Every structure is written in structure tokens, then in C-alpha cells.
Short mmCIF file of C-alpha atoms in Angstrom, two decimals:
data_model
loop_
_atom_site.label_atom_id
_atom_site.label_comp_id
_atom_site.label_asym_id
_atom_site.label_seq_id
_atom_site.Cartn_x
_atom_site.Cartn_y
_atom_site.Cartn_z
CA MET A 1 156.95 72.84 80.05
CA LYS A 2 158.25 70.47 77.40
CA ASP A 3 156.92 66.93 77.10
CA LEU A 4 158.36 64.88 79.99
CA ASN A 5 158.21 61.68 77.98
CA GLN A 6 161.02 62.61 75.57
CA SER A 7 164.40 60.88 75.52
CA ALA A 8 166.29 60.13 78.72
CA GLY A 9 169.00 62.68 77.91
CA ASN A 10 166.58 65.54 77.43
CA GLN A 11 164.51 64.28 80.37
CA LEU A 12 167.23 65.13 82.89
CA THR A 13 167.56 68.66 81.51
CA VAL A 14 163.82 69.22 81.69
CA ILE A 15 163.62 68.05 85.29
CA LYS A 16 166.45 70.39 86.29
CA GLN A 17 164.68 73.28 84.57
CA ALA A 18 161.35 72.38 86.20
CA VAL A 19 162.55 72.30 89.81
CA LYS A 20 162.10 76.02 90.27
CA LYS A 21 158.51 75.79 89.03
CA THR A 22 157.39 72.83 91.14
CA LEU A 23 155.39 73.04 94.34
CA PRO A 24 156.45 71.88 97.81
CA LEU A 25 155.16 68.33 98.24
CA ILE A 26 154.70 68.87 101.98
CA ASP A 27 151.95 71.42 101.26
CA ASN A 28 150.14 69.07 98.88
CA LEU A 29 150.91 65.67 100.38
CA GLN A 30 147.36 64.66 101.31
CA ALA A 31 146.10 65.38 97.79
CA VAL A 32 149.03 63.52 96.24
CA MET A 33 148.45 60.46 98.45
CA ARG A 34 144.80 60.46 97.43
CA LYS A 35 145.87 60.68 93.79
CA LEU A 36 148.25 57.76 94.19
CA ASN A 37 145.51 55.65 95.77
CA HIS A 38 143.05 56.49 93.00
CA LYS A 39 142.29 53.82 90.40
CA SER A 40 143.99 55.98 87.77
CA CYS A 41 147.40 55.30 89.36
CA PRO A 42 148.91 52.05 87.99
CA ASP A 43 150.68 51.16 91.26
CA ALA A 44 149.94 53.05 94.48
CA THR A 45 152.78 51.62 96.57
CA THR A 46 155.36 52.35 93.86
CA GLY A 47 154.01 55.89 93.87
CA LEU A 48 154.56 55.97 97.62
CA ARG A 49 158.18 54.98 97.13
CA VAL A 50 158.61 57.77 94.57
CA ILE A 51 157.53 60.46 97.03
CA LEU A 52 159.88 58.98 99.65
CA HIS A 53 162.81 59.37 97.24
CA LEU A 54 161.75 62.63 95.58
CA HIS A 55 164.32 64.65 97.54
CA ARG A 56 167.09 62.74 95.76
CA THR A 57 167.61 64.82 92.64
CA PRO A 58 168.05 64.88 89.73
CA VAL A 59 165.28 62.48 88.74
CA GLU A 60 165.30 60.68 85.40
CA GLN A 61 162.94 58.31 83.64
CA THR A 62 164.58 55.32 81.97
CA ALA A 63 163.39 52.31 80.05
CA ASP A 64 163.28 50.33 83.30
CA GLY A 65 161.62 52.85 85.60
CA ILE A 66 162.75 55.99 87.44
CA VAL A 67 166.25 56.84 88.68
CA PHE A 68 166.84 59.17 91.63
CA ALA A 69 170.09 61.08 92.16
CA ALA A 70 170.73 60.26 88.51
CA GLY A 71 174.32 60.56 87.39
CA THR A 72 175.71 60.56 90.94
CA ASP A 73 177.43 57.93 93.06
CA GLU A 74 174.21 57.63 95.09
CA ALA A 75 171.97 56.90 92.10
CA PHE A 76 168.99 54.68 92.98
CA SER A 77 166.83 52.96 90.39
CA LEU A 78 163.19 52.13 91.13
CA PRO A 79 161.93 49.53 88.62
CA MET A 80 158.38 49.85 87.29
CA SER A 81 156.36 49.57 84.11
CA LYS A 82 156.49 52.34 81.52
CA GLU A 83 152.82 53.10 82.20
CA CYS A 84 153.57 53.58 85.89
CA ALA A 85 156.69 55.66 85.24
CA ASP A 86 154.84 57.91 82.79
CA PHE A 87 152.07 58.49 85.32
CA LEU A 88 154.39 59.23 88.25
CA MET A 89 156.65 61.52 86.23
CA ALA A 90 153.65 63.50 85.04
CA GLU A 91 151.66 63.59 88.28
CA VAL A 92 154.41 63.72 90.92
CA VAL A 93 157.96 64.34 89.71
CA SER A 94 157.12 67.17 87.30
CA LYS A 95 154.87 68.95 89.79
CA PHE A 96 156.46 68.71 93.23
CA HIS A 97 159.76 68.88 95.09
CA VAL A 98 160.89 67.82 98.57
CA SER A 99 163.25 69.79 100.77
CA LYS A 100 162.43 68.11 104.10
CA PRO A 101 162.26 64.34 103.55
CA GLU A 102 161.91 63.57 107.28
CA ALA A 103 158.70 65.60 107.41
CA ILE A 104 157.34 63.61 104.47
CA ARG A 105 158.23 60.32 106.18
CA ASN A 106 156.53 61.35 109.42
CA ILE A 107 153.28 62.14 107.64
CA VAL A 108 153.36 59.10 105.38
CA ARG A 109 153.93 56.63 108.23
CA TYR A 110 150.66 57.67 109.86
CA GLN A 111 148.50 58.83 106.97
CA TRP A 112 149.16 56.54 104.01
CA CYS A 113 146.90 53.77 105.25
CA ARG A 114 144.11 56.28 105.84
CA GLN A 115 144.26 57.36 102.19
CA GLN A 116 143.82 53.81 100.92
CA HIS A 117 140.39 52.75 99.73
CA LYS A 118 138.28 52.08 102.83
CA GLY A 119 136.96 48.84 101.32
CA LEU A 120 140.52 47.52 101.08
CA ARG A 121 141.30 48.61 104.63
CA GLY A 122 138.17 46.93 105.94
CA GLU A 123 138.86 43.73 104.02
CA LEU A 124 142.34 43.53 105.52
CA GLY A 125 141.16 44.61 108.96
CA ALA A 126 144.11 46.98 108.82
CA PHE A 127 143.78 50.58 109.98
CA TYR A 128 146.37 53.26 110.56
CA THR A 129 147.68 53.92 114.05
CA PRO A 130 147.15 57.53 115.18
CA PRO A 131 150.36 59.16 116.51
CA LEU A 132 148.76 59.73 119.92
CA LEU A 133 148.07 56.01 120.29
CA ALA A 134 151.62 55.14 119.27
CA GLU A 135 152.76 57.51 122.02
CA LEU A 136 150.30 55.91 124.44
CA LEU A 137 151.87 52.49 123.83
CA LYS A 138 155.28 54.06 124.41
CA GLU A 139 154.15 55.55 127.74
CA MET A 140 152.70 52.25 128.88
CA LEU A 141 155.93 50.45 128.02
CA GLN A 142 158.35 53.07 129.30
CA PRO A 143 158.88 51.60 132.81
CA THR A 144 159.62 48.20 131.24
CA LEU A 145 161.98 49.69 128.66
CA ASP A 146 163.80 51.66 131.35
CA ALA A 147 164.36 48.49 133.36
CA LEU A 148 165.79 46.48 130.45
CA HIS A 149 169.34 46.47 129.15
CA GLU A 150 169.40 47.28 125.43
CA PRO A 151 165.79 46.35 124.69
CA VAL A 152 164.78 45.28 121.17
CA VAL A 153 161.36 46.54 120.01
CA PHE A 154 159.65 44.37 117.38
CA ASP A 155 156.46 45.07 115.39
CA SER A 156 155.47 42.00 113.37
CA SER A 157 152.76 43.86 111.42
CA ALA A 158 154.66 47.11 111.03
CA GLY A 159 152.99 48.66 108.01
CA LEU A 160 154.88 51.91 107.45
CA GLY A 161 156.21 52.10 111.01
CA GLY A 162 153.40 54.09 112.58
CA ILE A 163 154.13 52.52 115.97
CA LEU A 164 157.87 51.97 115.60
CA GLY A 165 158.28 55.69 114.94
CA ALA A 166 157.69 56.25 118.65
CA PHE A 167 160.63 53.96 119.51
CA ASP A 168 163.37 55.45 117.33
CA GLU A 169 165.85 55.62 120.22
CA TYR A 170 165.79 51.83 120.59
CA THR A 171 166.87 48.93 118.40
CA VAL A 172 163.81 48.16 116.32
CA VAL A 173 162.82 45.23 114.13
CA ALA A 174 159.99 45.40 111.60
CA ALA A 175 158.12 42.79 109.60
CA ASP A 176 155.22 42.87 107.16
CA VAL A 177 153.67 40.50 104.67
CA ASP A 178 153.51 43.11 101.89
CA ALA A 179 156.81 43.14 99.95
CA LYS A 180 156.26 46.64 98.57
CA ILE A 181 155.49 48.03 102.03
CA VAL A 182 158.63 46.34 103.35
CA ALA A 183 160.60 48.06 100.57
CA ALA A 184 159.01 51.38 101.56
CA LEU A 185 160.08 50.76 105.17
CA GLY A 186 163.63 50.50 103.86
CA ASP A 187 163.12 53.77 102.00
CA MET A 188 162.11 55.33 105.32
CA GLY A 189 165.39 54.38 106.93
CA TYR A 190 164.56 51.09 108.67
CA THR A 191 167.39 48.62 108.25
CA ASN A 192 166.22 45.52 110.15
CA VAL A 193 163.13 44.76 108.09
CA HIS A 194 161.70 41.36 107.18
CA CYS A 195 159.14 40.40 104.56
CA GLY A 196 156.87 37.44 105.13
CA ASN A 197 153.96 35.94 106.99
CA SER A 198 154.54 36.67 110.69
CA LEU A 199 152.28 33.73 111.59
CA LYS A 200 154.41 31.17 109.73
CA GLY A 201 157.64 29.73 111.12
CA VAL A 202 157.36 31.87 114.25
CA SER A 203 160.75 32.10 115.96
CA ARG A 204 163.26 34.70 117.04
CA ALA A 205 165.79 33.26 114.61
CA ALA A 206 163.49 34.09 111.69
CA TYR A 207 164.02 37.76 112.46
CA GLY A 208 167.64 37.63 113.52
CA ILE A 209 166.76 38.25 117.16
CA GLU A 210 169.03 36.61 119.74
CA GLU A 211 167.38 34.28 122.25
CA THR A 212 169.00 36.31 125.03
CA ALA A 213 167.79 39.68 123.69
CA ASN A 214 165.43 41.69 125.89
CA LEU A 215 162.59 41.58 123.39
CA VAL A 216 159.49 43.77 123.61
CA MET A 217 156.58 43.27 121.19
CA VAL A 218 154.43 46.15 119.97
CA GLY A 219 151.81 46.44 117.26
CA ASN A 220 148.40 47.16 115.86
CA PRO A 221 147.86 43.87 114.01
CA PRO A 222 145.03 43.37 111.52
CA PHE A 223 141.81 42.14 113.03
CA SER A 224 139.43 40.28 110.76
CA GLY A 225 137.99 36.82 110.28
CA ALA A 226 140.45 34.17 109.18
CA SER A 227 138.16 32.41 106.69
CA GLY A 228 139.91 32.23 103.31
CA CYS A 229 142.84 34.26 104.59
CA GLU A 230 146.14 33.19 103.02
CA MET A 231 148.12 34.31 106.09
CA MET A 232 146.03 32.06 108.30
CA ASN A 233 146.14 29.16 105.86
CA GLU A 234 149.93 29.19 106.19
CA ALA A 235 149.99 29.88 109.94
CA ASP A 236 151.73 27.58 112.40
CA PRO A 237 149.13 25.34 114.08
CA SER A 238 150.21 26.69 117.46
CA VAL A 239 149.05 30.23 116.54
CA ALA A 240 146.15 29.49 114.16
CA THR A 241 142.78 30.90 115.35
CA LYS A 242 139.57 32.25 113.85
CA ASP A 243 140.85 35.83 113.83
CA LEU A 244 144.09 37.33 112.54
CA GLY A 245 144.52 39.61 115.55
CA LEU A 246 144.20 36.72 117.99
CA SER A 247 146.86 34.85 116.04
CA PHE A 248 149.24 37.81 116.09
CA LEU A 249 148.92 37.92 119.89
CA LEU A 250 149.74 34.21 120.11
CA ALA A 251 152.68 34.64 117.75
CA ALA A 252 153.98 37.46 119.93
CA ALA A 253 153.74 35.29 123.05
CA LYS A 254 155.54 32.46 121.27
CA LEU A 255 158.63 34.70 120.96
CA LYS A 256 158.73 34.93 124.79
CA PRO A 257 159.20 38.70 125.04
CA LYS A 258 159.61 40.66 128.26
CA ALA A 259 156.40 42.51 127.45
CA ILE A 260 153.68 42.66 124.79
CA CYS A 261 151.98 46.01 124.20
CA MET A 262 149.42 45.89 121.41
CA LEU A 263 146.21 47.48 120.21
CA HIS A 264 143.38 45.01 119.65
CA PRO A 265 139.58 44.78 120.02
CA LEU A 266 138.44 44.51 123.64
CA SER A 267 136.28 41.57 122.53
CA TYR A 268 139.42 39.40 122.47
CA LEU A 269 139.32 39.57 126.25
CA SER A 270 135.64 40.20 127.00
CA LYS A 271 134.14 37.29 125.05
CA PRO A 272 134.76 33.80 126.50
CA ALA A 273 135.18 32.10 123.11
CA ASN A 274 137.89 34.57 122.10
CA PHE A 275 139.68 34.39 125.43
CA GLU A 276 139.73 30.60 125.21
CA GLN A 277 141.66 30.86 121.94
CA LEU A 278 144.25 33.00 123.76
CA LYS A 279 145.08 30.22 126.24
CA PRO A 280 148.80 30.03 125.28
CA LEU A 281 149.02 33.76 125.97
CA ALA A 282 146.95 33.60 129.17
CA ASP A 283 149.05 30.73 130.54
CA ASN A 284 152.23 32.77 130.28
CA TYR A 285 151.24 36.44 130.47
CA LYS A 286 148.96 38.64 132.54
CA LEU A 287 147.29 41.93 131.73
CA LEU A 288 149.09 44.69 133.60
CA LYS A 289 147.36 47.71 132.09
CA GLY A 290 144.48 48.22 129.67
CA VAL A 291 143.36 51.50 128.13
CA ILE A 292 140.15 51.53 126.10
CA VAL A 293 139.90 53.85 123.09
CA SER A 294 137.40 54.14 120.25
CA SER A 295 137.72 52.35 116.92
CA ALA A 296 136.70 55.68 115.37
CA ASP A 297 140.12 57.04 116.40
CA PHE A 298 141.63 54.71 113.79
CA GLU A 299 139.13 55.03 110.98
CA PRO A 300 136.41 57.70 110.52
CA SER A 301 134.06 55.23 108.81
CA LEU A 302 133.99 53.19 112.05
CA GLY A 303 132.44 56.17 113.84
CA LYS A 304 128.93 55.11 112.82
CA THR A 305 129.12 52.00 114.97
CA PRO A 306 132.30 52.42 117.05
CA PHE A 307 133.58 49.65 119.27
CA PRO A 308 136.15 49.44 122.08
CA VAL A 309 139.79 48.88 121.22
CA VAL A 310 142.22 48.26 124.05
CA ALA A 311 145.84 49.28 124.33
CA ALA A 312 146.90 46.24 126.33
CA LEU A 313 150.16 45.71 128.18
CA TYR A 314 150.93 42.06 128.96
CA VAL A 315 153.86 40.99 131.15
CA PRO A 316 155.05 37.52 132.22
CA GLY A 317 152.59 35.78 134.56
CA SER A 318 149.20 34.21 133.96
CA MET A 319 145.55 35.26 133.86
CA THR A 320 142.09 33.75 133.80
CA PHE A 321 138.82 34.95 132.34
CA ALA A 322 137.72 35.67 135.91
CA ASP A 323 140.74 37.96 136.32
CA ILE A 324 139.74 39.89 133.21
CA GLY A 325 136.20 40.22 134.56
CA GLU A 326 137.47 42.12 137.60
CA PHE A 327 140.08 44.20 135.75
CA ALA A 328 139.52 47.98 135.72
CA PHE A 329 140.12 49.28 132.19
CA ASP A 330 140.92 52.98 131.80
CA ILE A 331 138.77 54.81 129.25
CA TYR A 332 140.42 57.43 127.05
CA GLU A 333 138.73 59.75 124.58
CA GLN A 334 140.22 61.92 121.89
CA ARG A 335 139.42 65.54 122.65
CA GLY A 336 142.12 67.20 120.63
CA SER A 337 144.49 65.07 122.70
CA MET A 338 144.08 61.55 124.04
CA MET A 339 142.54 62.17 127.44
CA ASP A 340 141.83 59.96 130.45
CA THR A 341 138.11 60.40 131.15
CA GLY A 342 138.45 59.22 134.74
CA LYS A 343 135.91 56.47 134.00
CA ARG A 344 136.72 52.78 134.32
CA LEU A 345 135.12 49.71 132.77
CA ILE A 346 134.86 46.56 134.86
CA LEU A 347 133.40 43.77 132.75
CA ASN A 348 131.66 42.02 135.64
CA ALA A 349 129.75 45.23 136.37
CA ILE A 350 128.16 45.28 132.91
CA LYS A 351 124.56 44.01 132.86
CA THR A 352 123.08 43.18 129.48
CA THR A 353 120.09 41.55 127.81
CA ASP A 354 122.01 38.25 127.64
CA GLU A 355 120.52 37.22 130.95
CA PHE A 356 116.87 37.41 129.88
CA ILE A 357 116.26 38.41 126.21
CA ARG A 358 116.93 35.95 123.40
CA LYS A 359 118.95 37.49 120.55
CA TYR A 360 119.17 34.59 118.08
CA PRO A 361 116.47 32.83 115.99
CA PRO A 362 114.59 30.02 117.75
CA LYS A 363 115.92 26.50 117.72
CA LYS A 364 113.90 23.47 116.73
CA GLY A 365 111.05 22.92 119.18
CA MET A 366 110.73 26.60 120.09
CA ASP A 367 107.92 28.89 118.92
CA GLN A 368 108.53 29.70 115.26
CA LEU A 369 105.60 32.09 114.77
CA SER A 370 104.55 35.34 116.44
CA ASP A 371 100.96 35.50 117.71
CA ILE A 372 100.91 39.25 116.94
CA GLY A 373 102.72 39.23 113.58
CA ILE A 374 105.88 40.97 114.83
CA TYR A 375 109.45 39.69 114.35
CA GLN A 376 112.76 40.96 115.73
CA TYR A 377 115.82 40.72 113.50
CA ASN A 378 118.50 38.78 115.37
CA PHE A 379 121.36 40.73 116.92
CA ARG A 380 124.79 39.95 118.31
CA ASP A 381 125.64 43.22 120.05
CA ALA A 382 124.59 46.83 120.64
CA ASN A 383 126.10 48.09 117.40
CA PHE A 384 124.19 45.48 115.42
CA VAL A 385 120.92 46.47 117.10
CA ILE A 386 121.49 50.13 116.27
CA ALA A 387 122.51 49.42 112.66
CA LYS A 388 120.18 46.59 111.67
CA GLY A 389 118.12 45.29 114.59
CA ALA A 390 114.69 46.42 113.41
CA LEU A 391 111.22 45.00 113.94
CA SER A 392 109.31 43.70 110.93
CA CYS A 393 106.34 41.60 109.86
CA SER A 394 108.57 39.12 108.01
CA ASN A 395 109.28 35.69 109.44
CA THR A 396 112.71 34.75 108.09
CA ALA A 397 115.53 32.45 109.11
CA SER A 398 117.20 35.49 110.69
CA SER A 399 114.19 36.59 112.75
CA ILE A 400 112.97 36.04 116.29
CA PRO A 401 109.18 35.68 116.63
CA VAL A 402 107.83 38.14 119.20
CA ARG A 403 105.02 36.63 121.25
CA TYR A 404 102.63 39.03 122.95
CA HIS A 405 103.92 38.13 126.41
CA GLN A 406 107.44 39.10 125.18
CA LEU A 407 106.37 42.41 123.65
CA GLY A 408 107.83 44.47 126.50
CA LEU A 409 111.23 42.83 126.12
CA TYR A 410 111.59 43.35 122.39
CA SER A 411 110.03 46.80 122.64
CA TYR A 412 112.93 47.60 124.95
CA ILE A 413 115.32 46.46 122.22
CA ASN A 414 113.57 48.77 119.78
CA CYS A 415 113.78 51.66 122.24
CA PHE A 416 117.47 50.89 122.72
CA LYS A 417 117.98 51.01 118.95
CA ARG A 418 116.42 54.45 118.67
CA HIS A 419 117.44 56.15 121.91
CA PHE A 420 120.67 54.65 123.27
CA GLY A 421 122.97 56.30 120.75
CA THR A 422 126.41 55.09 119.71
CA HIS A 423 128.99 54.78 122.47
CA PHE A 424 132.25 53.06 121.68
CA VAL A 425 132.72 51.48 125.12
CA PHE A 426 129.52 49.44 124.80
CA GLY A 427 129.49 48.78 121.03
CA ASN A 428 130.56 45.11 121.18
CA PHE A 429 128.47 44.19 124.21
CA SER A 430 124.90 42.97 124.08
CA PRO A 431 122.49 45.86 124.75
CA LEU A 432 122.81 47.18 128.29
CA ALA A 433 119.79 46.32 130.45
CA ARG A 434 118.83 46.05 134.11
CA GLN A 435 116.49 43.13 134.58
CA ALA A 436 115.07 44.69 137.76
CA ASP A 437 113.70 47.62 135.73
CA PHE A 438 111.30 45.22 134.01
CA GLU A 439 109.54 44.62 137.32
CA ASP A 440 108.17 48.17 136.94
CA GLN A 441 105.07 47.81 134.74
CA ASP A 442 105.03 51.52 133.94
CA PHE A 443 108.53 51.13 132.49
CA VAL A 444 107.55 48.07 130.44
CA ASP A 445 104.43 49.85 129.20
CA SER A 446 106.51 52.90 128.23
CA CYS A 447 108.73 50.68 126.10
CA ILE A 448 105.70 49.17 124.39
CA TYR A 449 104.02 52.52 123.80
CA ASP A 450 107.12 54.20 122.42
CA THR A 451 107.75 51.28 120.08
CA ILE A 452 104.20 51.25 118.74
CA MET A 453 104.13 55.02 118.25
CA ASN A 454 107.38 54.92 116.26
CA ASN A 455 106.71 51.82 114.16
CA GLN A 456 103.49 52.78 112.44
CA ARG A 457 104.85 51.29 109.21
CA LEU A 458 104.08 47.86 110.71
CA ALA A 459 100.46 46.86 110.14
CA PRO A 460 100.00 45.06 113.49
CA MET A 461 100.95 48.34 115.24
CA ASN A 462 99.24 50.79 112.88
CA ARG A 463 96.56 52.91 114.52
CA THR A 464 94.33 52.77 111.43
CA ASN A 465 94.32 48.97 111.36
CA GLN A 466 91.19 47.62 113.03
CA ALA A 467 92.89 44.23 113.34
CA SER A 468 95.86 45.66 115.24
CA PHE A 469 96.81 43.76 118.38
CA VAL A 470 96.55 47.10 120.16
CA LEU A 471 92.81 46.62 119.80
CA THR A 472 92.47 42.84 119.79
CA LYS A 473 94.64 42.46 122.91
CA ASN A 474 92.81 45.33 124.68
CA LEU A 475 96.10 47.22 125.02
CA ILE A 476 94.48 50.61 124.34
CA GLN A 477 91.65 49.93 126.77
CA ASP A 478 94.14 49.06 129.49
CA ALA A 479 96.17 52.18 128.68
CA ARG A 480 93.10 54.38 129.27
CA LYS A 481 92.56 52.84 132.70
CA LYS A 482 96.24 53.16 133.64
CA ALA A 483 96.32 56.79 132.45
CA ALA A 484 93.60 57.69 134.96
CA GLN A 485 95.39 55.86 137.78
CA TYR A 486 98.97 57.02 137.05
CA GLN A 487 100.70 58.68 140.00
CA GLY A 488 104.28 58.79 138.74
CA GLY A 489 106.31 61.87 137.88
CA GLY A 490 107.00 63.44 134.51
CA VAL A 491 105.03 62.60 131.40
CA ASN A 492 102.14 60.20 131.92
CA PRO A 493 103.18 57.47 129.45
CA HIS A 494 99.72 55.91 129.34
CA GLN A 495 98.03 59.21 128.53
CA ALA A 496 100.67 60.00 125.89
CA PHE A 497 99.86 56.70 124.18
CA VAL A 498 96.09 57.20 124.46
CA ASP A 499 96.43 60.65 122.86
CA PHE A 500 98.61 59.32 120.08
CA TRP A 501 96.25 56.44 119.31
CA ALA A 502 93.32 58.85 119.12
CA ASN A 503 94.98 61.66 117.14
CA GLY A 504 98.28 60.35 115.72
CA THR A 505 100.12 63.27 117.29
CA ASN A 506 103.41 63.52 119.20
CA PRO A 507 104.90 60.05 118.62
CA ASP A 508 108.06 61.25 120.37
CA ALA A 509 106.31 62.11 123.62
CA LEU A 510 108.42 59.58 125.55
CA ALA A 511 111.74 60.36 123.81
CA PRO A 512 113.00 62.67 126.62
CA PHE A 513 112.31 59.95 129.19
CA PHE A 514 114.31 57.35 127.26
CA ALA A 515 117.16 59.75 126.48
CA ASP A 516 117.53 60.40 130.22
CA TYR A 517 117.09 56.72 131.10
CA PHE A 518 119.81 55.49 128.76
CA SER A 519 122.18 58.29 129.71
CA LYS A 520 121.91 57.25 133.36
CA LEU A 521 122.23 53.58 132.41
CA ARG A 522 125.50 54.26 130.59
CA ASP A 523 126.89 56.21 133.53
CA ALA A 524 125.82 53.54 136.04
CA SER A 525 127.63 50.88 134.01
CA LEU A 526 131.02 52.54 134.55
CA SER A 527 132.95 53.32 137.70
CA VAL A 528 134.53 56.70 138.30
CA VAL A 529 137.96 57.39 139.75
CA PRO A 530 137.83 59.92 142.64
CA GLN A 531 139.48 63.14 141.51
CA PRO A 532 140.40 61.65 138.13
CA LEU A 533 143.32 62.94 136.11
CA HIS A 534 143.09 63.87 132.46
CA ARG A 535 146.35 62.66 131.02
CA ILE A 536 147.58 63.67 127.60
CA ALA A 537 149.10 60.68 125.84
CA GLY A 538 152.66 61.29 124.77
CA GLN A 539 153.25 64.18 127.17
CA GLN A 540 154.35 64.28 130.80
CA GLU A 541 151.41 66.41 131.74
CA ALA A 542 148.35 65.99 133.93
CA VAL A 543 145.65 68.36 135.05
CA ALA A 544 142.96 67.89 137.65
CA CYS A 545 139.55 67.14 136.23
#
């Protein structure tokens, strides 16, 4: 093929000649999106716009950018730098063609965000909306939509229309703060699109929505801390909070819609401090339906420490934190399709360590030193324990000193870290725990033994250390006595510890016990619907479980 960077006149001829040799973009779209989001591409979003217009031939490079449908009455010029145009002509235009633009749009609306650098996505707190979850929001809203005359569906953080795509049969309004993304929305066929900060100057008039319109709000707004965030710095005082997602909910309520159906972290409702910030919403809307899904459904990297996200439907009314505590949230899991597990989460039924195990460093006047040389890294929730909540011998500003009389409690935390496993429903809660179980000394001892056997890197617990508290506190002597007296079932935990201390063998002797214990604890923390239905989101289908 001749050099594509020759004069504009020859350029058009070359492109026409090359069409027959190019590959279908639809078959290579994922690779092309990755290429556009690579650092080698001068402008990723401009590249996105090029693939959205690639079906409009012929394509010509000019001094100002790239022209689609060149030489026709429908010619469209996309301005860009020469560097960007050279790159996109070489890497996209000269290599691919599009015969089904709608298919390209459908993939791009859901997958573009996923191809962006995960650090950028995390910084923005913005993650793509899976098609099944967009359909789930549609299902939840359908009775409301059916009851309204000419409803208007508005997404104030629309991205590329991942959610609005499920509402094509209705009048839709889209807004986004990113001017290039807004332009891409126009390329995808959306006509009522607005660019700007959806938290600033919040009003229906700002979006051309009549006060009498039957407005319905949808969305998957960004969720991240507001510190240093330009959007929050400009936000109306009435919607400003410590988290972008909370503010988007308040902004939605300020527009007085007939319903709000959004995806957001469950912690907005489950944590008192967050719920308090939602007072303007809670005073005017109530939660009608809540479906919990995993954060890993949005972003694979969140699968290591997944947390609960709720598809929440709010309708006019009011609610209190006590109401949320008694609300039964459906739990859905993605098993090829988005399925109702038949399990329900009721917040008031969740028992955690908050009631009896301290999770933050000591305040002034509290014990600052451990009498056994062991320190627990502070933790805010189960995910944090699993990811970072280790024991150490270092007394830092982030540590909790473990006194010998507290050893059973923090040994439980260590057992939780190693045996509980990741489970999205419980990720943002403090570690699950039943305080009554700690009245069973065999259970407490099992926690201590398992922790010592699996933390031999810590000198105070090391079996070769003659100054270990296991010896100085007579823990091993007591274990020998208890081993002889044990009458429980299964593995004798005391004997397992005695054997380990003597020989250093089988440190995982108690692992099966804890795996079973935590499995039963998870199940006991959820309620089960009699004869539950597995419902496939987006389809009118249900099968008995």
C-alpha cells in the first residue's frame, strides 16, 4: 500500500483502493480499543470518534484533521492535530472498515470504559455498566414507566450511554462532564445531550426538561472521595457531600423525578454517616426495591476485594435509617446471566466485630503497648482485613496493641483474614462475628492456636523462641492439659497445637474447621426466600430453584 501521508488528493484515491483490503472492525474491535487507549495514541477519545464514523466513506486526511464522507453533501470533519490524524489514519482507517455501525455502537457503549487504563478508572471512580445491569434497572423501572405518560429518562453521568441504551424507546436526556465523551454521544445518535458538571446549577431548566415532564432518573454515577475533586468544588452547596456518588443522588432528588433508579455502593445506605448525608433524598424518597450485585461485575480488578453495589429504586415518600435496617435486599450473582440467588440481606441481621473488637488505634489514655509484642494493623471493613489487616511486631500509629487478655479476639481477626474468603455481600461490613461464640473457650483457643501456627514469622509466636509468650504465659502447658480433657467432636484443637509446637508439623490442622465455620456464618447472616426464583435480568423468564 502506498504511503497514507501523501497529499490530500492522492489520499482519497488510496483509501478507496484500500477498502477491499481492510479488515472488518467488528472482528477486531477489542484490540483496536486497547490500541486507542495505549499511551502511543495521541488522543484516545478522538480515536473513539473515528471508529464511530468509520462507516462514512470515503475518508480523507486534511490539514485540519480527518473528513468522513469526503466530497459528499454529508461530509463531516473531525478536527485534530496532525500527529493524531497520522496515527489514526495508519492504525485505524487504513486497516479496518465498518459495515454495521449500530453493532459497533452497541459494543462501544459498554466496553470502551473497560478498555481505559484501570488507574484512570479507579481515580475517577467510574466503571462501565454491564448490559445485564442496564437491563436490570429497566426491569425495576418498567412498572413506573408503564404508568407514566410520555416519561423522560435522564442520566446525568451518561458516559457513552451504557444505561440509556436500554431505554431507546423513550425520550432520553444525557449529560456528562467530559466534552469529548459528550461529542461521542452525539456521534452515537443521541440528540439531547448536555456537557457540564451535573452537580452545578442543578435544575430541570439546565437540561431543557419541562417542570411538568414525567422525569425518571437513571445512572451509574462515579463513586469516589470528593477531596480535591473539581466537580465537587463547583457543586451546589445543597448537593455537596464527601463522595461524588452521594452528591449525584442528591442532585437527582433535587430535580423531583417520579423515580430514581441508580447503581451505587450499598455503603451509602448501610453506614450511618453516609445515610445522614442523604437526608434531602431520605426526606422525599423511599427505597422501593434494592438488588445487591458485586462490584466485580463492573470491573475485574475489583474481584480481589469485591464489595456490594445496589441497584436501588427510589420513589416519592420518605425513609429513615431504621427503615433501611429492616429492608430485605435481593442478592443477584452473575452466572452467565444475572441471577436471583434467593438469598436476602437484612442489615439488622448482620452481626459484626463492631460490638466487641476495637478496629482503630488506641486513643490517648488507652494502652499503647502490647504486653506480648503483638500488634494488629487497624481495619475498617472485611475487605481491608483480608487485604492488609495483618499481625506484626511493629508498634506504629496505624496499629492496635494486642494485650494477652485480648489475644483470642485478634486471633479471630487473623483467622477471618485467612479463612473467610472474599464475598461481595460482606466486603464493606466489619468482619462478621457472633459474640456468643467467644463464650466457648475451645473456640477461642482454636483461634489462638491457628493464628500462632500460621504466624511463625513473628518472634513472639515462633516455636523456636524460648522467650515466646506461648512459653512465658504457660499457653503450651495449658494446651497439654486441655488436650487430655477434650471431649468435643472433630479434630482436637489442643492436641493439634501441642503436636505442632513439638514438631512444627501440620500448621493447617484447624483449617477445615474454620472453612466450615465461616461458611456457616455467611449462610446464617442471610435469609432465604422459600422456593426462590432465579430470574434472568433483561428477560421475562423465571425457573424454580
